[in-house]
Each structure stands twice: as structure tokens, then as C-alpha cells.
Short mmCIF file of N, CA and C in Angstrom, two decimals:
data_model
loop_
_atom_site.label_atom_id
_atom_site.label_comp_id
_atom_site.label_asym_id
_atom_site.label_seq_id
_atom_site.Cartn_x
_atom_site.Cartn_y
_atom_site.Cartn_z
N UNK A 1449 0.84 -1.16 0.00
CA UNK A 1449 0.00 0.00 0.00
C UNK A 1449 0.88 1.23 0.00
N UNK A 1450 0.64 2.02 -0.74
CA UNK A 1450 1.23 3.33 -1.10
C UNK A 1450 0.58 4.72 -0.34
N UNK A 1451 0.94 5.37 0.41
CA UNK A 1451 0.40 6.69 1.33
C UNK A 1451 0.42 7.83 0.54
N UNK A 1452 -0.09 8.65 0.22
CA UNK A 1452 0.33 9.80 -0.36
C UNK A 1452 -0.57 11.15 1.14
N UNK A 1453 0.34 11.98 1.83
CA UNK A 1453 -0.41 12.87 2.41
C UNK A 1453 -0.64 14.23 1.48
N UNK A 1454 -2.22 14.11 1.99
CA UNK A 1454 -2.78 15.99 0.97
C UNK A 1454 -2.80 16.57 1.67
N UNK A 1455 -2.33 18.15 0.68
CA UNK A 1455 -2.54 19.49 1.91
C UNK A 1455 -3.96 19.41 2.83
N UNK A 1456 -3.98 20.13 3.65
CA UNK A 1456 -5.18 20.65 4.15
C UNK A 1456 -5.62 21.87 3.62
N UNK A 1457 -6.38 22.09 3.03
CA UNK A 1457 -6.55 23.44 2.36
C UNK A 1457 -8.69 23.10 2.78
N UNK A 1458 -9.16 25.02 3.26
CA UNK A 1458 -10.12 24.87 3.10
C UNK A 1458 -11.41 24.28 1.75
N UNK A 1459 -10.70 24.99 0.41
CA UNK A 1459 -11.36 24.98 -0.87
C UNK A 1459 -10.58 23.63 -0.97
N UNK A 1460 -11.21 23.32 -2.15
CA UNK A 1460 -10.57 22.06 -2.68
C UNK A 1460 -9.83 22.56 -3.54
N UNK A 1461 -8.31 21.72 -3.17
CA UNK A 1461 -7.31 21.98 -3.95
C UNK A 1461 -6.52 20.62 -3.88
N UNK A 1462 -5.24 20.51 -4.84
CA UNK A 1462 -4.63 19.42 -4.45
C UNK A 1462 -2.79 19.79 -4.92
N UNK A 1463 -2.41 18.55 -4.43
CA UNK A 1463 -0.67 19.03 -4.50
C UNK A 1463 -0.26 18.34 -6.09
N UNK A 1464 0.40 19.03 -6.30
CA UNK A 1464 1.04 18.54 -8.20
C UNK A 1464 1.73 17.62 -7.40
N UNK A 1465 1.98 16.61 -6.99
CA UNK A 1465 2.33 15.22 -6.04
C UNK A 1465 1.90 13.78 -6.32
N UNK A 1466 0.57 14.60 -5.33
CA UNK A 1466 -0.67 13.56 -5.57
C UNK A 1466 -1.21 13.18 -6.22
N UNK A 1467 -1.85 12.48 -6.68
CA UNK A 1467 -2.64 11.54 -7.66
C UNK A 1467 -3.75 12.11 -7.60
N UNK A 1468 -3.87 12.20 -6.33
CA UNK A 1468 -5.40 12.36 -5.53
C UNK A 1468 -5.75 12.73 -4.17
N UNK A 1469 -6.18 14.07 -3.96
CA UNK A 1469 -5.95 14.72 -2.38
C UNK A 1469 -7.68 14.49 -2.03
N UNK A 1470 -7.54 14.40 -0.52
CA UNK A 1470 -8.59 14.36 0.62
C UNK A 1470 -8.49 16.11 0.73
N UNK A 1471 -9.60 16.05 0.70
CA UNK A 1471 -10.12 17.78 1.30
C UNK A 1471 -10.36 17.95 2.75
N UNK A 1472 -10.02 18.89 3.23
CA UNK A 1472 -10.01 19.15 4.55
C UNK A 1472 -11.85 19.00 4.98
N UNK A 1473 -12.83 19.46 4.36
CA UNK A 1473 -14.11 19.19 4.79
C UNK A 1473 -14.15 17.33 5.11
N UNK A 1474 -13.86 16.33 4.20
CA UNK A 1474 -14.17 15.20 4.21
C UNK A 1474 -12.85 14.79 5.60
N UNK A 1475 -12.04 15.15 5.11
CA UNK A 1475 -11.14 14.67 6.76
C UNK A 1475 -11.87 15.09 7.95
N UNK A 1476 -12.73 16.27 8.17
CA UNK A 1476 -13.43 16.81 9.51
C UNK A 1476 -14.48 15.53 9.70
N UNK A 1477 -15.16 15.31 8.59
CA UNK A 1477 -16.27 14.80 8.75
C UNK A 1477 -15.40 12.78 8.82
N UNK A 1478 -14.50 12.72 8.19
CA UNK A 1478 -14.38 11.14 9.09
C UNK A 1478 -13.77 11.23 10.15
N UNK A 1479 -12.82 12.42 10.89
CA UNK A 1479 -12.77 12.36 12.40
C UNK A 1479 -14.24 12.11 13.03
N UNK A 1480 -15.13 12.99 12.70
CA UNK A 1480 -16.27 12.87 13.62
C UNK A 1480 -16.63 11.19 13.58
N UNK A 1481 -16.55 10.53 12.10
CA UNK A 1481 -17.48 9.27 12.14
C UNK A 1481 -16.77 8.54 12.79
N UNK A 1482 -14.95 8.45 12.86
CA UNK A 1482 -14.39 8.09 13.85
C UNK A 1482 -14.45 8.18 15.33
N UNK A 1483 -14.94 9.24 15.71
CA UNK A 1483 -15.24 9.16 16.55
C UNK A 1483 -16.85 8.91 17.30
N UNK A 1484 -17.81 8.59 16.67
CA UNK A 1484 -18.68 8.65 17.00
C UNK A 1484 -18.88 6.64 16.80
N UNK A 1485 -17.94 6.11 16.39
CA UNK A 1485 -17.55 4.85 16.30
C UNK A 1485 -16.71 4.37 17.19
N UNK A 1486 -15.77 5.33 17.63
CA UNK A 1486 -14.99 4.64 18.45
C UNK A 1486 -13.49 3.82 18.76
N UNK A 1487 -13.57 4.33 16.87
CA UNK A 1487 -12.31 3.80 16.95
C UNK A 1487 -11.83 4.38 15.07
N UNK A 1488 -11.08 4.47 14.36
CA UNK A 1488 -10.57 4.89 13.49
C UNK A 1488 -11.00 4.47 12.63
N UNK A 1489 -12.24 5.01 11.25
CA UNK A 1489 -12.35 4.69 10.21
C UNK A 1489 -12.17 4.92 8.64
N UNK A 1490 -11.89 4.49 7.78
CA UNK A 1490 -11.34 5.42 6.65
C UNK A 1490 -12.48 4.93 5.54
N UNK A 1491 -12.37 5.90 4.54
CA UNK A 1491 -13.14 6.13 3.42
C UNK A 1491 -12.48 5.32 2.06
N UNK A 1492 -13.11 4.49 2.06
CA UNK A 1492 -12.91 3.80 0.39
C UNK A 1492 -13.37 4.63 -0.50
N UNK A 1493 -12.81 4.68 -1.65
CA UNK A 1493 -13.50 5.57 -2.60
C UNK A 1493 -13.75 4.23 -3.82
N UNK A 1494 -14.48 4.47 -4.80
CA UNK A 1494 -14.25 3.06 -6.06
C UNK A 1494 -14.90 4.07 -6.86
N UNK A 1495 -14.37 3.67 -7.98
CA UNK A 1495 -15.59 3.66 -9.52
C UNK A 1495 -16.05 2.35 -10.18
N UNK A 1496 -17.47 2.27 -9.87
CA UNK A 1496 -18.00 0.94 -10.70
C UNK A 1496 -18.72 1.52 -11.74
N UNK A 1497 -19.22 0.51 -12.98
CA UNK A 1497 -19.28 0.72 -13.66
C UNK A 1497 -21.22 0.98 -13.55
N UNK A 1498 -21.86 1.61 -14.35
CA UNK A 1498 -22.88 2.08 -14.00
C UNK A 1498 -23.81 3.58 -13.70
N UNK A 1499 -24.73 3.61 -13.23
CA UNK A 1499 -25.18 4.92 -12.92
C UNK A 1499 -25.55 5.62 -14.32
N UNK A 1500 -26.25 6.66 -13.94
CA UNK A 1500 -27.13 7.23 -15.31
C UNK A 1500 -25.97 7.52 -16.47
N UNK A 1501 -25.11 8.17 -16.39
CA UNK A 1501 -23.81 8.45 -16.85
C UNK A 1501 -22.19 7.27 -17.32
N UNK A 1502 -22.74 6.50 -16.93
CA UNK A 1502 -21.79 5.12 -17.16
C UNK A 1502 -21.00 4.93 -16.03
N UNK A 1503 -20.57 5.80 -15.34
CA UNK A 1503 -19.98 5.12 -14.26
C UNK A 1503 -20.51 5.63 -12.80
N UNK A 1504 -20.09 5.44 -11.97
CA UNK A 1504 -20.67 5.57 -10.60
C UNK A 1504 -19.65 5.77 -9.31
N UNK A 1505 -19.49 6.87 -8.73
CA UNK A 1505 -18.64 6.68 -7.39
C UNK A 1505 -19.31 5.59 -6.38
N UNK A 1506 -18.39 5.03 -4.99
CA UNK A 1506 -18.77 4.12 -4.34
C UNK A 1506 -17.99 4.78 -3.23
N UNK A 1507 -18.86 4.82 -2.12
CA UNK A 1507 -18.56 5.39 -1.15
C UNK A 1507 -18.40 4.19 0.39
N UNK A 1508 -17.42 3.73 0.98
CA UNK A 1508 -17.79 2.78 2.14
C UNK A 1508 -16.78 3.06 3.00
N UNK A 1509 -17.43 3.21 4.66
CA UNK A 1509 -16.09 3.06 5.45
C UNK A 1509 -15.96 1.94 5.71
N UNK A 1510 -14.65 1.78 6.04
CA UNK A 1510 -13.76 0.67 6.55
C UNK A 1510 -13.00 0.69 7.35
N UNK A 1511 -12.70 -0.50 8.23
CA UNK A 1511 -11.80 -0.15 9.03
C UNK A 1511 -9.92 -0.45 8.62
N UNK A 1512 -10.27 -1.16 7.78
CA UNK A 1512 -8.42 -2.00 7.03
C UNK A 1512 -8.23 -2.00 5.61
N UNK A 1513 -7.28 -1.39 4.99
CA UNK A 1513 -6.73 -1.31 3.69
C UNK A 1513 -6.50 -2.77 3.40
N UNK A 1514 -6.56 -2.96 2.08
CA UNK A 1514 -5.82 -3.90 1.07
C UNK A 1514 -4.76 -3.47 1.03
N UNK A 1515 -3.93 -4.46 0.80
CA UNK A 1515 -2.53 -4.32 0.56
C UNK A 1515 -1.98 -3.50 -0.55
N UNK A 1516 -3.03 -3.47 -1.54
CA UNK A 1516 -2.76 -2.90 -3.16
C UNK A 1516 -2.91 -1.51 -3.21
N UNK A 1517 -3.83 -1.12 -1.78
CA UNK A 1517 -4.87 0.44 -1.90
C UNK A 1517 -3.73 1.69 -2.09
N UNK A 1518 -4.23 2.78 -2.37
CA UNK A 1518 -3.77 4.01 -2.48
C UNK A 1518 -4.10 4.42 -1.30
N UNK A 1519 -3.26 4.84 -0.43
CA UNK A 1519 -3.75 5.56 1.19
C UNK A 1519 -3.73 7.26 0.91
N UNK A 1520 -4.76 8.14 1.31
CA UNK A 1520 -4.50 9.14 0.96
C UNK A 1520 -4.71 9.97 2.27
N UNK A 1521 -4.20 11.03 2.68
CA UNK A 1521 -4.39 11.47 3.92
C UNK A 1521 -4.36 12.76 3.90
N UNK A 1522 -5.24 13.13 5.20
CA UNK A 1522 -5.18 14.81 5.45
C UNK A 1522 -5.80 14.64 6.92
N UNK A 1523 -5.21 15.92 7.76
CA UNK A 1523 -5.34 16.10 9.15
C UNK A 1523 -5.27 14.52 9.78
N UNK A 1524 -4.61 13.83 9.63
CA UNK A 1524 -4.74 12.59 10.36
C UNK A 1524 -5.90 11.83 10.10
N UNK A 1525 -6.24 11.81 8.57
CA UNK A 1525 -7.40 11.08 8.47
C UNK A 1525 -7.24 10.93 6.99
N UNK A 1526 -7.63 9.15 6.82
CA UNK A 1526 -7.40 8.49 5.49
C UNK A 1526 -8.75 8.34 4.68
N UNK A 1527 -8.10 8.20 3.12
CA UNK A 1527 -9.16 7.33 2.08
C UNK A 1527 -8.37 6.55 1.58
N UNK A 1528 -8.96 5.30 0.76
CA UNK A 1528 -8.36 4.34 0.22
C UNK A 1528 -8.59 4.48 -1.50
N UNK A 1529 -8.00 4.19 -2.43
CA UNK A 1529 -8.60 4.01 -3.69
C UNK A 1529 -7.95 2.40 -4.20
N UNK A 1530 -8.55 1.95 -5.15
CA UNK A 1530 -7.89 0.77 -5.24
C UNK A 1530 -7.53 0.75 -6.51
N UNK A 1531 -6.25 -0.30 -6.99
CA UNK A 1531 -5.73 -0.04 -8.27
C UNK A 1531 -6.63 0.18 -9.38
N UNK A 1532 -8.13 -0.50 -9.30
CA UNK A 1532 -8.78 -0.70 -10.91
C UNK A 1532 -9.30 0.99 -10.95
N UNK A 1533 -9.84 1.27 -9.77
CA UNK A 1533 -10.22 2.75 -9.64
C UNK A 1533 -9.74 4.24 -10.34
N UNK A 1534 -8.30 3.68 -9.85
CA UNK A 1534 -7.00 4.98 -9.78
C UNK A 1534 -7.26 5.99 -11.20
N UNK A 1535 -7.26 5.34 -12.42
CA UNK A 1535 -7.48 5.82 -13.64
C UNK A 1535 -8.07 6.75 -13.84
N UNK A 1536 -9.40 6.43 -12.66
CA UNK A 1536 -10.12 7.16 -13.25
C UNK A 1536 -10.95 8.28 -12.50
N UNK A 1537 -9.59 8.34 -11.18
CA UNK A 1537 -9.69 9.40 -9.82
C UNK A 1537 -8.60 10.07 -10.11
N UNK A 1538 -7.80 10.14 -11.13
CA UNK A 1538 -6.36 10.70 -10.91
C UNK A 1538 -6.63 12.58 -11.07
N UNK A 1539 -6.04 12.89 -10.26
CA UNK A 1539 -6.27 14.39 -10.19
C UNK A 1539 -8.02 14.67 -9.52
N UNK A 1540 -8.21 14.20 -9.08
CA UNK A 1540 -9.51 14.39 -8.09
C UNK A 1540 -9.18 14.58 -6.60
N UNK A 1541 -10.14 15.37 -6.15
CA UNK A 1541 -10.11 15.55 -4.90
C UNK A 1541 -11.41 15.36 -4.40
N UNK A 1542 -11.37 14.40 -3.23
CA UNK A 1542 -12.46 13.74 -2.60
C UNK A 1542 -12.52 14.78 -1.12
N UNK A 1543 -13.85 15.19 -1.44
CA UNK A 1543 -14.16 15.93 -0.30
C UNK A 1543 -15.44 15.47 0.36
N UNK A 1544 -16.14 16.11 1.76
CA UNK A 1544 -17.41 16.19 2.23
C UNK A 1544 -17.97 17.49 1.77
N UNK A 1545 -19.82 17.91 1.46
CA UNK A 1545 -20.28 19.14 1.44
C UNK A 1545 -21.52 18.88 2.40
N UNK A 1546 -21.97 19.89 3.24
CA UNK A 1546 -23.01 20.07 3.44
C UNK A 1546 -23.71 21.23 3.14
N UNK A 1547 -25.08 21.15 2.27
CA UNK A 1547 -25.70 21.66 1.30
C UNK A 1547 -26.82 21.80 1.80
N UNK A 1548 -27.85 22.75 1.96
CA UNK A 1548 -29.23 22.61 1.27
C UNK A 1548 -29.72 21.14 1.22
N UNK A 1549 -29.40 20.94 -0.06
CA UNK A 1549 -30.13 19.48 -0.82
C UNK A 1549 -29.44 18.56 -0.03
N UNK A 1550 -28.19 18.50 0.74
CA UNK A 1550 -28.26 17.28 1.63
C UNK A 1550 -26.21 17.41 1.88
N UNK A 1551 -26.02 16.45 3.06
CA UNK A 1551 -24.48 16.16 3.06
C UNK A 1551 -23.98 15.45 2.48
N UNK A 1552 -23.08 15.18 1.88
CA UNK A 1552 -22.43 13.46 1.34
C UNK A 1552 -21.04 14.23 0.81
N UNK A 1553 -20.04 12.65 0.68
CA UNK A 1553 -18.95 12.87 0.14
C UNK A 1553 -19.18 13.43 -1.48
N UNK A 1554 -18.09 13.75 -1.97
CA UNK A 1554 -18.21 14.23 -3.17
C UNK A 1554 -16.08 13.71 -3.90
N UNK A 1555 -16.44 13.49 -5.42
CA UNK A 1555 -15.51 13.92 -5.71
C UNK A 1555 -15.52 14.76 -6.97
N UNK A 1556 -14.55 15.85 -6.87
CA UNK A 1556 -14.39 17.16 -7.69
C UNK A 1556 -13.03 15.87 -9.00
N UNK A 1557 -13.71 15.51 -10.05
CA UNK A 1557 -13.26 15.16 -10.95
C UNK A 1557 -12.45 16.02 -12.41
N UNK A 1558 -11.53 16.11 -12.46
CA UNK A 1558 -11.01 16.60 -13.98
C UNK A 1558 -11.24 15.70 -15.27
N UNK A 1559 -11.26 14.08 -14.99
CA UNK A 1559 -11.38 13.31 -15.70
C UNK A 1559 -12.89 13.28 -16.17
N UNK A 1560 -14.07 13.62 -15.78
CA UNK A 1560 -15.29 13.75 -16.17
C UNK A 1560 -15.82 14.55 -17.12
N UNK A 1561 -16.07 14.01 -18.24
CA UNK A 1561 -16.47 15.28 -19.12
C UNK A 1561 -17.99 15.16 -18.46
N UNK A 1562 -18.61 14.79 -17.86
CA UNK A 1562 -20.18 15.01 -17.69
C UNK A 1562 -20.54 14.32 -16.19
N UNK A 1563 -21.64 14.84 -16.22
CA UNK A 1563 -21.73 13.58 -14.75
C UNK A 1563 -23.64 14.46 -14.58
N UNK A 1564 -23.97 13.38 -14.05
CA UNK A 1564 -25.53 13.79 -13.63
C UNK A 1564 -25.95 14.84 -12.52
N UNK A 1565 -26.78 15.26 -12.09
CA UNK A 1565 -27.65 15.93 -11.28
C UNK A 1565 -26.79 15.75 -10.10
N UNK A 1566 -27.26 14.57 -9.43
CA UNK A 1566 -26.72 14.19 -8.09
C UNK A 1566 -24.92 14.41 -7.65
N UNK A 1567 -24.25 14.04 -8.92
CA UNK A 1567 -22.80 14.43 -8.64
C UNK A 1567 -22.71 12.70 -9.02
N UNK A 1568 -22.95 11.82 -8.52
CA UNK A 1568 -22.27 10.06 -8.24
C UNK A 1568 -22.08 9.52 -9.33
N UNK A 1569 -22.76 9.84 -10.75
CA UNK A 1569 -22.46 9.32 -12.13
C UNK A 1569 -21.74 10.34 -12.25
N UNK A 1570 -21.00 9.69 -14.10
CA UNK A 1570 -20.15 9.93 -14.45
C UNK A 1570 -20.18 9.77 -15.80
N UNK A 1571 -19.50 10.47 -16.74
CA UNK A 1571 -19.29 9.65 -17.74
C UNK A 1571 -17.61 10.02 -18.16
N UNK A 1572 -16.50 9.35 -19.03
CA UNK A 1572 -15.64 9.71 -18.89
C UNK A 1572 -15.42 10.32 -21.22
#
């Protein structure tokens, strides 16, 4: 498993480094789920194939990496991506929003020429 740490920056931004930075909103918000669990959890990220747009983000916590995963970090708090994924997260930054229309993770994609309403499809 490979670590890469992201700045903390309020806006979403990321380091010419990384592959792929954690936003300081989504690190706040898995301290809390960490802690409201009890013990340390991290954010998988995936792209499966699917959703109105052809593909689909996948959002799950976990408590243990694969050996293969991409570890990505900010403020002391991880996401995972996994090799089939990577392609097609590269230069994204995975953040939390809370909105109006609702909270959830998000990722701010360059690789997307389109993506639906909701944000979770995709098309590439």
C-alpha cells in the first residue's frame, strides 16, 4: 500500500504530487465518524461501472486497507482508492459538502467530461 499525504486546504485543492488529495471538509467529517464509532475509520472511494452516466462513485467506510490500496491522507485522516479505480480518480479531490439538498462525500473530478444531477455518475 502506497500513502500519499494531501494538503489541508479549506477549498478544494490538491498538491502537483498527488494523484489524488482528501479535502479538509471530508477529513473533519471522518474524524467525527471516527469518533462517534470509536475507533478509526477510513473512506474507500471506487468507480464501478454504471449509474445514469456510465460510471458511478462508491462510497464505504472501513476499518483496514488492502494491501494494493492508495492511502491518501489529510489532518490525520485516510481514504483508500484501489488499483482498478485509480485511472479514473487521478487528479480528483475527494471531499465532504453540506448543502441545502443534503451532506455526502463528493468527488471534484477533472477526468469527467459530464456527470448527472446528483454528482455520483459519471461519464468519462
Amino acid at each position: 500500500m502506497s500513502t500519499v499525504q494531501s494538503p489541508s486546504f479549506e477549498l478544494a485543492t490538491r498538491s502537483s504530487s498527488a494523484p489524488i488529495a482528501l479535502g479538509a471538509g471530508a477529513a473533519r467529517r471522518l474524524a467525527k465518524l471516527s469518533a462517534a464509532e470509536g475507533h478509526a475509520v477510513m473512506l474507500r472511494v471506487a468507480v464501478d461501472g454504471g449509474g445514469c452516466s456510465g460510471f458511478q462513485y462508491r462510497f464505504e467506510l472501513v476499518e483496514t486497507a488492502d494491501a494494493d490500496d492508495l492511502r491518501i491522507e489529510a489532518d490525520g485522516q485516510a481514504a483508500l482508492i484501489d488499483p482498478v479505480s485509480l485511472p479514473f480518480l487521478t487528479g480528483s479531490v475527494v471531499d465532504y459538502v453540506d448543502e441545502l439538498a443534503g451532506s455526502q462525500f463528493v468527488v471534484r473530478n477533472p477526468n469527467a467530461a459530464s456527470s448527472c444531477g446528483c454528482g455520483v455518475s459519471f461519464s468519462i
